Tab-separated table of C-alpha atoms and ligand atoms in Angstrom:
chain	number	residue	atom	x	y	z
L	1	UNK	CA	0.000	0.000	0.000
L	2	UNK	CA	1.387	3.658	-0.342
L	3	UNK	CA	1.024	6.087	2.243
L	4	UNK	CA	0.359	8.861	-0.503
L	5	UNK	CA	0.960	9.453	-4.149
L	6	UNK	CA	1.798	12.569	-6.416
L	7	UNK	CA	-0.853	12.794	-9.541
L	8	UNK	CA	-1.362	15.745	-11.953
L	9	UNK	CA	-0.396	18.253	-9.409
L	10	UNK	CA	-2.264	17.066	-6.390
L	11	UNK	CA	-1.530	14.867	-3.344
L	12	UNK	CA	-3.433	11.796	-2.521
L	13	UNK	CA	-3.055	10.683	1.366
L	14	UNK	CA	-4.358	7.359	2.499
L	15	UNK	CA	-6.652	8.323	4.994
L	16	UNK	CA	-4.946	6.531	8.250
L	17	UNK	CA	-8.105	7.690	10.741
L	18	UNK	CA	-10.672	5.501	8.592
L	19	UNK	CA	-7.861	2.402	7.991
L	20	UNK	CA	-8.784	-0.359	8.408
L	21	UNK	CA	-12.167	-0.369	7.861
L	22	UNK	CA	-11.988	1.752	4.846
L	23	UNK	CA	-9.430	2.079	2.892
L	24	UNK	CA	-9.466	5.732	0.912
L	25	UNK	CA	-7.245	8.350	-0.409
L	26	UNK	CA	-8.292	12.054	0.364
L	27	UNK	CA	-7.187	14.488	-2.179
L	28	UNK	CA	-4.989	17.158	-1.332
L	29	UNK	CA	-5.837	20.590	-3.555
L	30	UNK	CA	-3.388	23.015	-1.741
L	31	UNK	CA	-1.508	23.188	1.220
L	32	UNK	CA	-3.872	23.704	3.571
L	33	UNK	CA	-5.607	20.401	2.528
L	34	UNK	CA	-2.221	18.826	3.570
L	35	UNK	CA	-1.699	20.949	6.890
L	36	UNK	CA	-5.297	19.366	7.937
L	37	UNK	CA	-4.229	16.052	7.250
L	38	UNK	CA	-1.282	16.091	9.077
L	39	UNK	CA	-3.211	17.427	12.220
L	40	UNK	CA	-6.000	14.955	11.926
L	41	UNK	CA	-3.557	12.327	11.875
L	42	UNK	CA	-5.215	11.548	8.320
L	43	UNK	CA	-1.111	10.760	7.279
L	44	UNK	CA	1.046	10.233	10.289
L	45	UNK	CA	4.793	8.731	11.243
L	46	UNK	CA	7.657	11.341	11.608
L	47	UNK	CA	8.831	10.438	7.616
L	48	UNK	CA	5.465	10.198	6.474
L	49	UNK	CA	4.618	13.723	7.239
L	50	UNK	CA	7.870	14.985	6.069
L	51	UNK	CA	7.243	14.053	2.989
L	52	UNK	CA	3.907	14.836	2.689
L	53	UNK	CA	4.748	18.681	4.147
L	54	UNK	CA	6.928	18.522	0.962
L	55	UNK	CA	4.482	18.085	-1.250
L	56	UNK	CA	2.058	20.702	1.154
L	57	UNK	CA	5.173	23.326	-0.076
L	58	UNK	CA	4.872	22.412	-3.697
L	59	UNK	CA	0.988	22.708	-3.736
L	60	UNK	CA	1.351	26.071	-2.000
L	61	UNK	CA	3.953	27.260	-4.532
L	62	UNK	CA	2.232	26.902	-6.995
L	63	UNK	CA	-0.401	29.634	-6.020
L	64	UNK	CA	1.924	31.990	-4.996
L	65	UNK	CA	1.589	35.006	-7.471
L	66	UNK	CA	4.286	36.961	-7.956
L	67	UNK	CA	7.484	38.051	-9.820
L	68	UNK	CA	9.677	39.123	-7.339
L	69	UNK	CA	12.101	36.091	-5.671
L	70	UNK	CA	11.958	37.567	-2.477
L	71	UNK	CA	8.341	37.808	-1.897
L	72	UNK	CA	8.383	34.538	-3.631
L	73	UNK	CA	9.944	33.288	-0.979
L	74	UNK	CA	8.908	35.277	1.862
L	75	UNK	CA	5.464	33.562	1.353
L	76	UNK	CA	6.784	30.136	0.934
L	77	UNK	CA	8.688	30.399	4.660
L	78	UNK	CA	5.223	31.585	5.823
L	79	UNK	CA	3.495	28.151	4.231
L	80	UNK	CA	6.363	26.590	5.886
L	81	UNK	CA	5.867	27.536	9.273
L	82	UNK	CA	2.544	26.624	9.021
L	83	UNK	CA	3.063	23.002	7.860
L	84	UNK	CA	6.023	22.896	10.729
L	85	UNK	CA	2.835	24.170	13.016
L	86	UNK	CA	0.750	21.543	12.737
L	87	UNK	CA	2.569	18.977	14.786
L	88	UNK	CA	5.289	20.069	16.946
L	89	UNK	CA	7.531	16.509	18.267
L	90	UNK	CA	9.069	14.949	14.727
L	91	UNK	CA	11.628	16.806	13.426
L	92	UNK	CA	11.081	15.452	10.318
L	93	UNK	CA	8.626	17.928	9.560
L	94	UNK	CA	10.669	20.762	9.830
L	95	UNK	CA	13.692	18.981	8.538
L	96	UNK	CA	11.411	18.381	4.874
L	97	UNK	CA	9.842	21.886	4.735
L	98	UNK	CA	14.028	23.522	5.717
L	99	UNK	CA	15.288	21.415	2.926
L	100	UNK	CA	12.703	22.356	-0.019
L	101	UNK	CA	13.574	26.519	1.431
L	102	UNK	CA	17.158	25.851	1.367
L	103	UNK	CA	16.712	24.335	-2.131
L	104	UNK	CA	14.727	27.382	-3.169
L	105	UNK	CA	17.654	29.701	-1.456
L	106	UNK	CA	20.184	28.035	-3.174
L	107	UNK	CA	18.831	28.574	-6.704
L	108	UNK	CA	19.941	32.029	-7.500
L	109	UNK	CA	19.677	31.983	-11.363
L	110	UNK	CA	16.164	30.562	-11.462
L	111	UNK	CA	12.609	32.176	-12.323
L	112	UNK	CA	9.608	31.739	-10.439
L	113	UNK	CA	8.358	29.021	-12.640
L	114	UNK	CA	11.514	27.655	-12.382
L	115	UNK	CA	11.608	27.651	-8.686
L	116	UNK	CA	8.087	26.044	-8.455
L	117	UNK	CA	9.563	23.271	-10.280
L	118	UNK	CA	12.227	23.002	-8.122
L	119	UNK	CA	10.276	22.681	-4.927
L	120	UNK	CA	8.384	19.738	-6.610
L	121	UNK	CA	11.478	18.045	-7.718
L	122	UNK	CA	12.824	18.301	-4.265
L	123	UNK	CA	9.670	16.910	-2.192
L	124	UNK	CA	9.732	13.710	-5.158
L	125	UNK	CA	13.514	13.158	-4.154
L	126	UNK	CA	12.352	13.233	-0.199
L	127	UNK	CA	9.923	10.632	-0.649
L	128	UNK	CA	12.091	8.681	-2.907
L	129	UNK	CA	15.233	8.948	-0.500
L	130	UNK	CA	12.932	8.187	2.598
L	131	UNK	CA	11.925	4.948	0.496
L	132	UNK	CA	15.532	3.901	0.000
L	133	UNK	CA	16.963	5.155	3.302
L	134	UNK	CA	14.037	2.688	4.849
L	135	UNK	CA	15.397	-0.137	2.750
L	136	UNK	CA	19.148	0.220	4.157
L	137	UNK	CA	17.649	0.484	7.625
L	138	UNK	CA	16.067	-2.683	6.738
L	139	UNK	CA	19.066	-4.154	5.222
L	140	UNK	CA	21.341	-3.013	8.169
L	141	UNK	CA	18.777	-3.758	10.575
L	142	UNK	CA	17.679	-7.277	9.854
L	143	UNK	CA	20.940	-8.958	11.204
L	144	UNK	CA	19.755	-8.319	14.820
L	145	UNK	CA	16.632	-10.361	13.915
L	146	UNK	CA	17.385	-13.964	14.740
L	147	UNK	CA	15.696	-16.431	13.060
L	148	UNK	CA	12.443	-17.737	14.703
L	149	UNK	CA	12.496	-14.110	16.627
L	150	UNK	CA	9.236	-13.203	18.478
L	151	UNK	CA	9.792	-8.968	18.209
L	152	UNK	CA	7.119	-6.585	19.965
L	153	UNK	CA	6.748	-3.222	18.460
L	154	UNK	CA	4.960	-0.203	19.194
L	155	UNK	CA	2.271	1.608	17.434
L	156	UNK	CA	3.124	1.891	13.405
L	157	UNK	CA	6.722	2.572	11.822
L	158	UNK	CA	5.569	0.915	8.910
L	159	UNK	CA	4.838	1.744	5.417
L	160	UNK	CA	2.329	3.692	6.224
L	161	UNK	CA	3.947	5.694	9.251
L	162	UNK	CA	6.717	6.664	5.917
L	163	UNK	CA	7.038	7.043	2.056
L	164	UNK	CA	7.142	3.296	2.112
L	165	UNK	CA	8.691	0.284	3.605
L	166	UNK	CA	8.911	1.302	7.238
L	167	UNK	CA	11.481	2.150	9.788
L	168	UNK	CA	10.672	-0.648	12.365
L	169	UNK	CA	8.685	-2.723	10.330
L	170	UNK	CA	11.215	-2.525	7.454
L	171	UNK	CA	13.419	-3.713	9.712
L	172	UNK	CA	11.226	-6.874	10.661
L	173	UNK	CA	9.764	-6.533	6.904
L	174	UNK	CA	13.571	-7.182	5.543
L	175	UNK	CA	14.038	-10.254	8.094
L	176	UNK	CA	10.883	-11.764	6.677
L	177	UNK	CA	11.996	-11.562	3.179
L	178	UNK	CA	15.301	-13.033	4.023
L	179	UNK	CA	13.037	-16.110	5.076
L	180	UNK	CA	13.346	-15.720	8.696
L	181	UNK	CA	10.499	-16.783	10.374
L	182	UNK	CA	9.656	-13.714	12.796
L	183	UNK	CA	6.405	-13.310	14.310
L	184	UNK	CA	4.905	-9.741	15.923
L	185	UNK	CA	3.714	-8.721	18.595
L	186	UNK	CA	1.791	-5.699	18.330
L	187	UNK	CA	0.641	-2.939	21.225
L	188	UNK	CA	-2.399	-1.407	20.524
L	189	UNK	CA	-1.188	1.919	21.403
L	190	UNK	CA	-3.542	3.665	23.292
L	191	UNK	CA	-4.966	6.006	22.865
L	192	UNK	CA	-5.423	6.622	18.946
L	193	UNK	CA	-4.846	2.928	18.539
L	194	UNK	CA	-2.059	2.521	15.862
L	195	UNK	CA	-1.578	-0.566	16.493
L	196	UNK	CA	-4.366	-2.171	16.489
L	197	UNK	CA	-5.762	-0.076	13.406
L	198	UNK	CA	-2.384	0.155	11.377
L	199	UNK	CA	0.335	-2.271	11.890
L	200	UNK	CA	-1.626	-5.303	12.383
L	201	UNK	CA	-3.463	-4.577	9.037
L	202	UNK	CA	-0.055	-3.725	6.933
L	203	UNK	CA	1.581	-6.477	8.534
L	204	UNK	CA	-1.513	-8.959	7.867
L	205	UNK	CA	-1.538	-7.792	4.042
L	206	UNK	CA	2.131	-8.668	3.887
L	207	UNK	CA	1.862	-12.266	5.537
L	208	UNK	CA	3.646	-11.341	8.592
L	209	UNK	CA	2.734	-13.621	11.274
L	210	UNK	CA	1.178	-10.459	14.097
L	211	UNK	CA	-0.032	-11.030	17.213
L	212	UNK	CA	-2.254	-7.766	18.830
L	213	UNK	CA	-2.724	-7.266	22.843
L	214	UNK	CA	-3.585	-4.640	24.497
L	215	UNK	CA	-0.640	-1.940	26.001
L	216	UNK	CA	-0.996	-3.337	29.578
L	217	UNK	CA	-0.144	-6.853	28.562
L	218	UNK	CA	3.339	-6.359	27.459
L	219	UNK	CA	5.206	-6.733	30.510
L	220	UNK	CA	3.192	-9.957	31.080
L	221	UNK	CA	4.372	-11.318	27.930
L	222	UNK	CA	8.101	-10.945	28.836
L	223	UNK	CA	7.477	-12.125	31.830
L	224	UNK	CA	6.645	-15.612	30.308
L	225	UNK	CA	10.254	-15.193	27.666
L	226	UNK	CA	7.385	-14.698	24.546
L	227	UNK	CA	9.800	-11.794	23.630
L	228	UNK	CA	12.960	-11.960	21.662
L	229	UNK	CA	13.168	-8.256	21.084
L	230	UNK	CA	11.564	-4.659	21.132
L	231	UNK	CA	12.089	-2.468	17.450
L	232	UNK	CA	10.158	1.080	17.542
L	233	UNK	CA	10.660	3.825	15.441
L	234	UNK	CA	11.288	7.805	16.574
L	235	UNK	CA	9.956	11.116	16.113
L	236	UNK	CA	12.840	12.848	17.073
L	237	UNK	CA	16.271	11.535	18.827
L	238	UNK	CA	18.397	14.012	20.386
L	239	UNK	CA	22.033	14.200	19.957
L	240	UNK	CA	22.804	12.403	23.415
L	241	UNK	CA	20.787	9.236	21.798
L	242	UNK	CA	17.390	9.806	23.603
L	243	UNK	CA	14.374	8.919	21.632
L	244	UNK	CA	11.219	10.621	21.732
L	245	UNK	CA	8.357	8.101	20.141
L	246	UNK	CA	4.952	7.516	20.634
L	247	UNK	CA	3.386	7.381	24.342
L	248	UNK	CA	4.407	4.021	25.911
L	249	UNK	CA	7.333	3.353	23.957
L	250	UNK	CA	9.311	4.395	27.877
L	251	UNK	CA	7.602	1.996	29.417
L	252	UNK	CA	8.008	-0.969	27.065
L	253	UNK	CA	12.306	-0.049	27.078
L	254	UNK	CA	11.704	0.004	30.726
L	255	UNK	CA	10.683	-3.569	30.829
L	256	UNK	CA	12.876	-4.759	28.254
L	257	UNK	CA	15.529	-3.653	30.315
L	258	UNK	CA	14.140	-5.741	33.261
L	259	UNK	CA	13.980	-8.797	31.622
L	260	UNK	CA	17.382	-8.294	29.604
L	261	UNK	CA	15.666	-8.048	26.157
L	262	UNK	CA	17.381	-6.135	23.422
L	263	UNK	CA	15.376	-2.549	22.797
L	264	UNK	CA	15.856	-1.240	19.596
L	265	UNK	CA	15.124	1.702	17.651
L	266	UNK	CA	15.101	1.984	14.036
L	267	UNK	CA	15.540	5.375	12.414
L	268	UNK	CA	16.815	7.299	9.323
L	269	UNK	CA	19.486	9.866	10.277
L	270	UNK	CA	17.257	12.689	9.379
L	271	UNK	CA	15.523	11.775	12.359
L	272	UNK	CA	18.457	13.028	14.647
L	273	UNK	CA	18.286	16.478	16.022
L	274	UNK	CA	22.170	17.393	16.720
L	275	UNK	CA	21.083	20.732	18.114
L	276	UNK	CA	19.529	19.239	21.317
L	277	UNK	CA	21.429	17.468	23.438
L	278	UNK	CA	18.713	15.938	25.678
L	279	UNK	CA	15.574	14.308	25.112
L	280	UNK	CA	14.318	16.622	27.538
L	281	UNK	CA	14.698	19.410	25.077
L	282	UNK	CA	12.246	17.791	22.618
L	283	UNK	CA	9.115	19.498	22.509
L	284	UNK	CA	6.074	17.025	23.445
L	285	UNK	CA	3.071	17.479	21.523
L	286	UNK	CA	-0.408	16.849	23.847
L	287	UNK	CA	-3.262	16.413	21.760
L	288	UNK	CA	-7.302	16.378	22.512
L	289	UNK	CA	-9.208	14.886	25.670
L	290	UNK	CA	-11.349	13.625	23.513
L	291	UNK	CA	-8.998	11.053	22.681
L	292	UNK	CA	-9.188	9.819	25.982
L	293	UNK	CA	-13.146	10.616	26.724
L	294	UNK	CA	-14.802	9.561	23.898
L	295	UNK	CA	-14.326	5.584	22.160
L	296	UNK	CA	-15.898	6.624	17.983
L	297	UNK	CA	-17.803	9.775	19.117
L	298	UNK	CA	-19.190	8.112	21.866
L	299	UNK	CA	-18.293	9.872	25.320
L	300	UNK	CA	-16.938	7.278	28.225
L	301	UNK	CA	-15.665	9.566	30.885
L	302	UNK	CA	-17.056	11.235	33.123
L	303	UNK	CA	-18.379	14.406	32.431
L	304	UNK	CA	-15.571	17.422	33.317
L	305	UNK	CA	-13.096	15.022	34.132
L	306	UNK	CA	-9.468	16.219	33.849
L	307	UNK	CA	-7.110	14.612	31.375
L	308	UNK	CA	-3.193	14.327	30.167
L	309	UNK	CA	-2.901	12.864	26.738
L	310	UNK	CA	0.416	13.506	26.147
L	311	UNK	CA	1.078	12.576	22.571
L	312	UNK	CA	4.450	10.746	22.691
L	313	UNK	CA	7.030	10.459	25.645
L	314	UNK	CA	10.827	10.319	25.644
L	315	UNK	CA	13.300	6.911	26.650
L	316	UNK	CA	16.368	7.806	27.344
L	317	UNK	CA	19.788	6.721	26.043
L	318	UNK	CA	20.188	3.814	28.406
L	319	UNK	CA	17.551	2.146	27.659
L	320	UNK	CA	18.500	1.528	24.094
L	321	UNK	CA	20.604	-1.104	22.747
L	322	UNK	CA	20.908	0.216	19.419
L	323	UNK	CA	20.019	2.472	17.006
L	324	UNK	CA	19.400	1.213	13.653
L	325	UNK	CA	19.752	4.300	11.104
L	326	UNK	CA	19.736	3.893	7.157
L	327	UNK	CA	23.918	4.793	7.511
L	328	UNK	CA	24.374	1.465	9.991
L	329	UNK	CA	23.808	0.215	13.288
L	330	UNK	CA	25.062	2.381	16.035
L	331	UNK	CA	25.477	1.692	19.403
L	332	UNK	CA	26.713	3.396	22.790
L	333	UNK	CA	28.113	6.207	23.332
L	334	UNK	CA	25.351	7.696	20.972
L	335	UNK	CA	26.576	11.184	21.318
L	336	UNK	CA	29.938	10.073	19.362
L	337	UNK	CA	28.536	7.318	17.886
L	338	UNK	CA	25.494	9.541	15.604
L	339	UNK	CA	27.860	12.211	14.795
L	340	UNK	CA	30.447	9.953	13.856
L	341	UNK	CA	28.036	8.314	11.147
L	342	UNK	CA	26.166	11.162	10.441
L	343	UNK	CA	29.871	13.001	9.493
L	344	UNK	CA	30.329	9.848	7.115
L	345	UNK	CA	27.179	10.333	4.950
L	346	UNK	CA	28.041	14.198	4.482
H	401	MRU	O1	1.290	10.105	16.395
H	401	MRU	P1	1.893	9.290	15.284
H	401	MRU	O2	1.047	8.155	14.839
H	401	MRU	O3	2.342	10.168	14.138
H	401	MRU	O4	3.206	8.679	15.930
H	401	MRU	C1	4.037	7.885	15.148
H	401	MRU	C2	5.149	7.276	15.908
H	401	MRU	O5	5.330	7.507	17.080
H	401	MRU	C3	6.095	6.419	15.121
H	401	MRU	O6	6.630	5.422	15.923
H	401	MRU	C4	7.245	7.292	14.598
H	401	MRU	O7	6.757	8.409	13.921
H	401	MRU	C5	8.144	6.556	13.702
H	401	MRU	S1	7.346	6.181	12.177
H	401	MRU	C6	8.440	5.509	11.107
């Protein structure tokens, strides 16, 4: 399945609230289309909504009137900031949407027509290098993956969660087509249920043995040695190695830990923010109570009660075993380690 496609100058998301009951691609007519999506969680996953803010800066240069350069770009930083708006903890987001400006910057000698080109061109190559950078996560990733493994993940770093392939599932996706025989265990994530909704149905259409329970039962499973190893994905790691990702990902290195299971994270170096140093630097988006209140519309709190639905929650560096990033595998000291690699691939 693809996340989203580019057709005759609009965007197409695979609507990711009504999966997987309905499966449906909005259309995306300008960039506030694509802003909307992101913030309904219509296309979610830190890649996925890089790339698709890519796209949200083509569709919005292209209605920009004007023949000046500056304005031209004046306007296009203010799209920008609105696309980097609509979700504030993966840095993916504003890592896609500084790219396509710096792109634009760097073009000098170009027309506006030109330039509009150019910003397509460069959201195409984002998606295209987010495919490939997936598949050498994947590649790099898979020799952690015994054969026979039993692997719990966390919500969806699949295909859909990027352009395609997946962070953590590309990692488990890659073992599989080696002809390991891996089986999943998937956490339903609470509260907006990626797991349950997502992985188990991308995993299911690829013949990927997957297993759902509920959040609470992980620990349980240990526990009882049903787990081999933990992969997630991130939405931002900080330059120390500490990995913000989706709420309960903490707890779940926590336990690992515990029971001495290998907890890894699988993420393309883009992810990386070198200019924090903490995970506690990482701003933590909180979303809606209604995510908590209300099961389909239907209210199941309390009236007035008070809620915390923080969106995603930060492990830090000791927790993690390794970090699986589309340059290679890298391990302790992650503050080294990351810019060491990272200094490679420049
Ligand atoms: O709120 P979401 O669904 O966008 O959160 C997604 C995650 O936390 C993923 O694990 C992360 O973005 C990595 S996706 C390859």
């Amino acid at each position: 399945m693809r996340s989203m496609y580019w057709e005759d100058g609009r965007l197409y998301i695979l609507d990711q609230v009504r999966l997987p009951l309905e499966v449906e691609y909005i259309v995306c007519q300008d960039y506030q289309d694509v802003a909307g999506a992101i913030s309904q969680m219509k296309v979610r996953g830190a890649p996925a909504i890089g790339a698709a803010a890519a796209y949200g800066m083509a569709l919005g240069a292209s209605t920009v009137n004007t023949g000046s350069r500056d304005v031209f770009l004046e306007e296009l930083e203010k799209i920008g900031r609105e696309l980097i708006g609509t979700r504030p903890t993966a840095v993916n987001l504003q890592w896609a949407v500084n790219r396509v400006l710096d792109r634009v910057r760097a073009a000098t000698d170009k027309e506006i027509a030109a330039l509009k080109e150019l910003v397509l061109q460069e959201a195409d190559t984002i998606f295209l290098e987010d495919i490939a950078s997936n598949q050498k996560m994947g590649a790099y990733g898979e020799s952690l993956v015994p054969d026979g493994a039993r692997i719990l993940t966390h919500c969806n770093a699949g295909a859909l969660a990027t352009a395609g392939f997946g962070t953590a599932l590309g990692v488990i996706r890659a073992a599989h087509q080696k002809g390991k025989k891996v089986h999943v265990y998937a956490g339903e994530t609470r509260p907006f249920m990626q797991g349950t909704r997502l992985t188990t149905w991308e995993l299911m259409s690829d013949g990927i043995p997957v297993t759902l329970l509920a959040d609470s039962m992980a620990g349980y499973l240990m526990a009882k040695g049903g787990v081999d190893l933990v992969i997630v994905g991130a939405d931002r790691i900080a330059g120390n190695g500490d990995v913000a990702n989706k709420i309960g990902t903490y707890s779940l290195a926590v336990l690992a830990k515990s029971h001495q299971i290998p907890f890894y994270v699988a993420a393309p170096l883009s992810t990386v923010d070198f200019s924090l140093l903490s995970g506690d630097d990482i701003p933590i988006e909180e979303r809606a109570a209604e995510e908590l209140t209300h099961f389909r519309g239907k209210r199941i709190a309390p009236e007035g009660v008070d809620v915390w639905n923080p969106a995603f929650d930060v492990t830090p560096h000791r927790f993690i075993d390794a970090i699986i990033t589309d340059a290679g595998v890298v391990r302790p000291p992650y503050l080294d380690n990351l810019k060491q690699v990272a200094a490679k691939e420049d």
